[in-house]
C-alpha positions as a Markdown table, in Angstrom:
| # | Residue | x | y | z |
|---|---|---|---|---|
| 1 | Unk | 48.3 | 42.7 | 32.6 |
| 2 | Unk | 50.4 | 42.0 | 35.7 |
| 3 | Unk | 49.8 | 45.6 | 36.9 |
| 4 | Unk | 46.1 | 44.9 | 36.5 |
| 5 | Unk | 46.3 | 41.7 | 38.5 |
| 6 | Unk | 48.6 | 42.9 | 41.3 |
| 7 | Unk | 47.9 | 46.7 | 41.7 |
| 8 | Unk | 44.5 | 47.5 | 43.3 |
| 9 | Unk | 42.8 | 50.4 | 41.5 |
| 10 | Unk | 45.2 | 50.1 | 38.5 |
| 11 | Unk | 43.3 | 51.1 | 35.3 |
| 12 | Unk | 42.7 | 48.1 | 33.0 |
| 13 | Unk | 43.8 | 48.2 | 29.5 |
| 14 | Unk | 40.8 | 48.6 | 27.3 |
| 15 | Unk | 42.6 | 48.4 | 23.9 |
| 16 | Unk | 45.7 | 46.3 | 23.5 |
| 17 | Unk | 45.6 | 47.3 | 19.8 |
| 18 | Unk | 46.7 | 50.8 | 20.7 |
| 19 | Unk | 49.6 | 49.4 | 22.5 |
| 20 | Unk | 50.7 | 47.1 | 19.8 |
| 21 | Unk | 50.2 | 50.0 | 17.2 |
| 22 | Unk | 52.5 | 52.1 | 19.3 |
| 23 | Unk | 55.2 | 49.5 | 19.1 |
| 24 | Unk | 54.8 | 49.1 | 15.3 |
| 25 | Unk | 54.8 | 53.0 | 14.8 |
| 26 | Unk | 58.0 | 53.7 | 16.6 |
| 27 | Unk | 59.8 | 50.9 | 14.7 |
| 28 | Unk | 58.3 | 51.9 | 11.2 |
| 29 | Unk | 60.7 | 52.1 | 8.4 |
| 30 | Unk | 60.0 | 53.9 | 5.0 |
| 31 | Unk | 62.5 | 51.4 | 3.4 |
| 32 | Unk | 64.5 | 48.7 | 5.0 |
| 33 | Unk | 67.1 | 50.5 | 7.2 |
| 34 | Unk | 65.4 | 53.9 | 6.9 |
| 35 | Unk | 63.4 | 54.7 | 9.9 |
| 36 | Unk | 60.4 | 57.1 | 9.7 |
| 37 | Unk | 61.4 | 58.6 | 13.0 |
| 38 | Unk | 65.0 | 59.6 | 13.1 |
| 39 | Unk | 65.6 | 60.2 | 16.8 |
| 40 | Unk | 64.6 | 58.9 | 20.2 |
| 41 | Unk | 62.6 | 62.1 | 20.7 |
| 42 | Unk | 60.6 | 61.6 | 17.5 |
| 43 | Unk | 59.9 | 58.0 | 18.4 |
| 44 | Unk | 58.9 | 58.8 | 21.8 |
| 45 | Unk | 56.6 | 61.6 | 20.4 |
| 46 | Unk | 54.9 | 59.2 | 18.0 |
| 47 | Unk | 54.1 | 57.0 | 20.8 |
| 48 | Unk | 52.8 | 59.7 | 23.1 |
| 49 | Unk | 50.7 | 61.2 | 20.1 |
| 50 | Unk | 49.2 | 57.8 | 19.4 |
| 51 | Unk | 48.4 | 56.9 | 23.0 |
| 52 | Unk | 46.8 | 60.2 | 23.6 |
| 53 | Unk | 44.3 | 59.8 | 20.8 |
| 54 | Unk | 43.9 | 56.0 | 20.9 |
| 55 | Unk | 42.9 | 55.4 | 24.5 |
| 56 | Unk | 44.6 | 52.3 | 25.9 |
| 57 | Unk | 43.3 | 52.8 | 29.4 |
| 58 | Unk | 39.9 | 53.4 | 30.9 |
| 59 | Unk | 41.4 | 56.7 | 32.3 |
| 60 | Unk | 44.5 | 58.7 | 32.6 |
| 61 | Unk | 45.6 | 58.5 | 29.0 |
| 62 | Unk | 47.4 | 61.7 | 29.2 |
| 63 | Unk | 49.5 | 60.6 | 32.3 |
| 64 | Unk | 50.0 | 57.2 | 30.7 |
| 65 | Unk | 51.2 | 58.7 | 27.3 |
| 66 | Unk | 53.5 | 61.0 | 29.1 |
| 67 | Unk | 55.0 | 58.3 | 31.2 |
| 68 | Unk | 55.5 | 56.1 | 28.1 |
| 69 | Unk | 57.4 | 58.9 | 26.3 |
| 70 | Unk | 59.5 | 59.5 | 29.3 |
| 71 | Unk | 60.2 | 55.8 | 29.7 |
| 72 | Unk | 61.1 | 55.4 | 26.2 |
| 73 | Unk | 63.6 | 58.2 | 26.3 |
| 74 | Unk | 65.2 | 56.9 | 29.5 |
| 75 | Unk | 65.4 | 53.4 | 28.2 |
| 76 | Unk | 67.0 | 54.8 | 25.2 |
| 77 | Unk | 69.8 | 56.2 | 27.2 |
| 78 | Unk | 68.6 | 59.8 | 27.0 |
| 79 | Unk | 69.2 | 61.8 | 30.3 |
| 80 | Unk | 65.8 | 63.3 | 31.1 |
| 81 | Unk | 65.1 | 66.2 | 33.5 |
| 82 | Unk | 61.6 | 67.5 | 33.5 |
| 83 | Unk | 59.0 | 69.0 | 35.7 |
| 84 | Unk | 55.3 | 68.4 | 36.5 |
| 85 | Unk | 54.6 | 71.7 | 34.6 |
| 86 | Unk | 56.4 | 70.6 | 31.5 |
| 87 | Unk | 54.5 | 67.3 | 31.7 |
| 88 | Unk | 51.3 | 69.1 | 32.0 |
| 89 | Unk | 52.1 | 71.6 | 29.2 |
| 90 | Unk | 53.0 | 68.6 | 26.9 |
| 91 | Unk | 49.7 | 66.9 | 27.8 |
| 92 | Unk | 47.8 | 70.0 | 26.9 |
| 93 | Unk | 49.7 | 70.5 | 23.6 |
| 94 | Unk | 48.8 | 66.9 | 22.5 |
| 95 | Unk | 45.2 | 67.2 | 23.8 |
| 96 | Unk | 44.5 | 70.0 | 21.3 |
| 97 | Unk | 44.9 | 67.6 | 18.4 |
| 98 | Unk | 46.9 | 70.2 | 16.5 |
| 99 | Unk | 50.4 | 69.0 | 17.7 |
| 100 | Unk | 52.5 | 67.1 | 15.1 |
| 101 | Unk | 55.0 | 64.5 | 15.9 |
| 102 | Unk | 57.7 | 67.2 | 15.3 |
| 103 | Unk | 56.1 | 69.6 | 17.8 |
| 104 | Unk | 55.9 | 67.0 | 20.3 |
| 105 | Unk | 59.6 | 65.9 | 19.8 |
| 106 | Unk | 60.7 | 69.5 | 20.0 |
| 107 | Unk | 58.9 | 69.6 | 23.5 |
| 108 | Unk | 60.6 | 66.4 | 24.5 |
| 109 | Unk | 64.0 | 67.5 | 23.4 |
| 110 | Unk | 63.5 | 70.4 | 26.1 |
| 111 | Unk | 63.4 | 67.4 | 28.8 |
| 112 | Unk | 66.7 | 66.2 | 27.8 |
| 113 | Unk | 70.1 | 67.4 | 28.9 |
């Protein structure tokens, strides 16, 4: 919301539910203490997949989702090195609709040292 207010041209959030769902999804547990996603890469992949298919922004969902996945890994202490081509390839993979969380996590692991 701050970015919308202070950054001219920043796309407004059109669905806060998608963002809240992303938070819930990456924290999901099958049983108490048993996470659904067992690695930072899988958590980041689950966020990316959700945000690509449940648009949170009026435009640029692929870029936003990739940036969220990148930021999630960095915030989790993962050393990330990627290229614009790898980001593009990941966005294309996810946009097909056929990529699973495991497929996306595999790609994100290639960004890690």
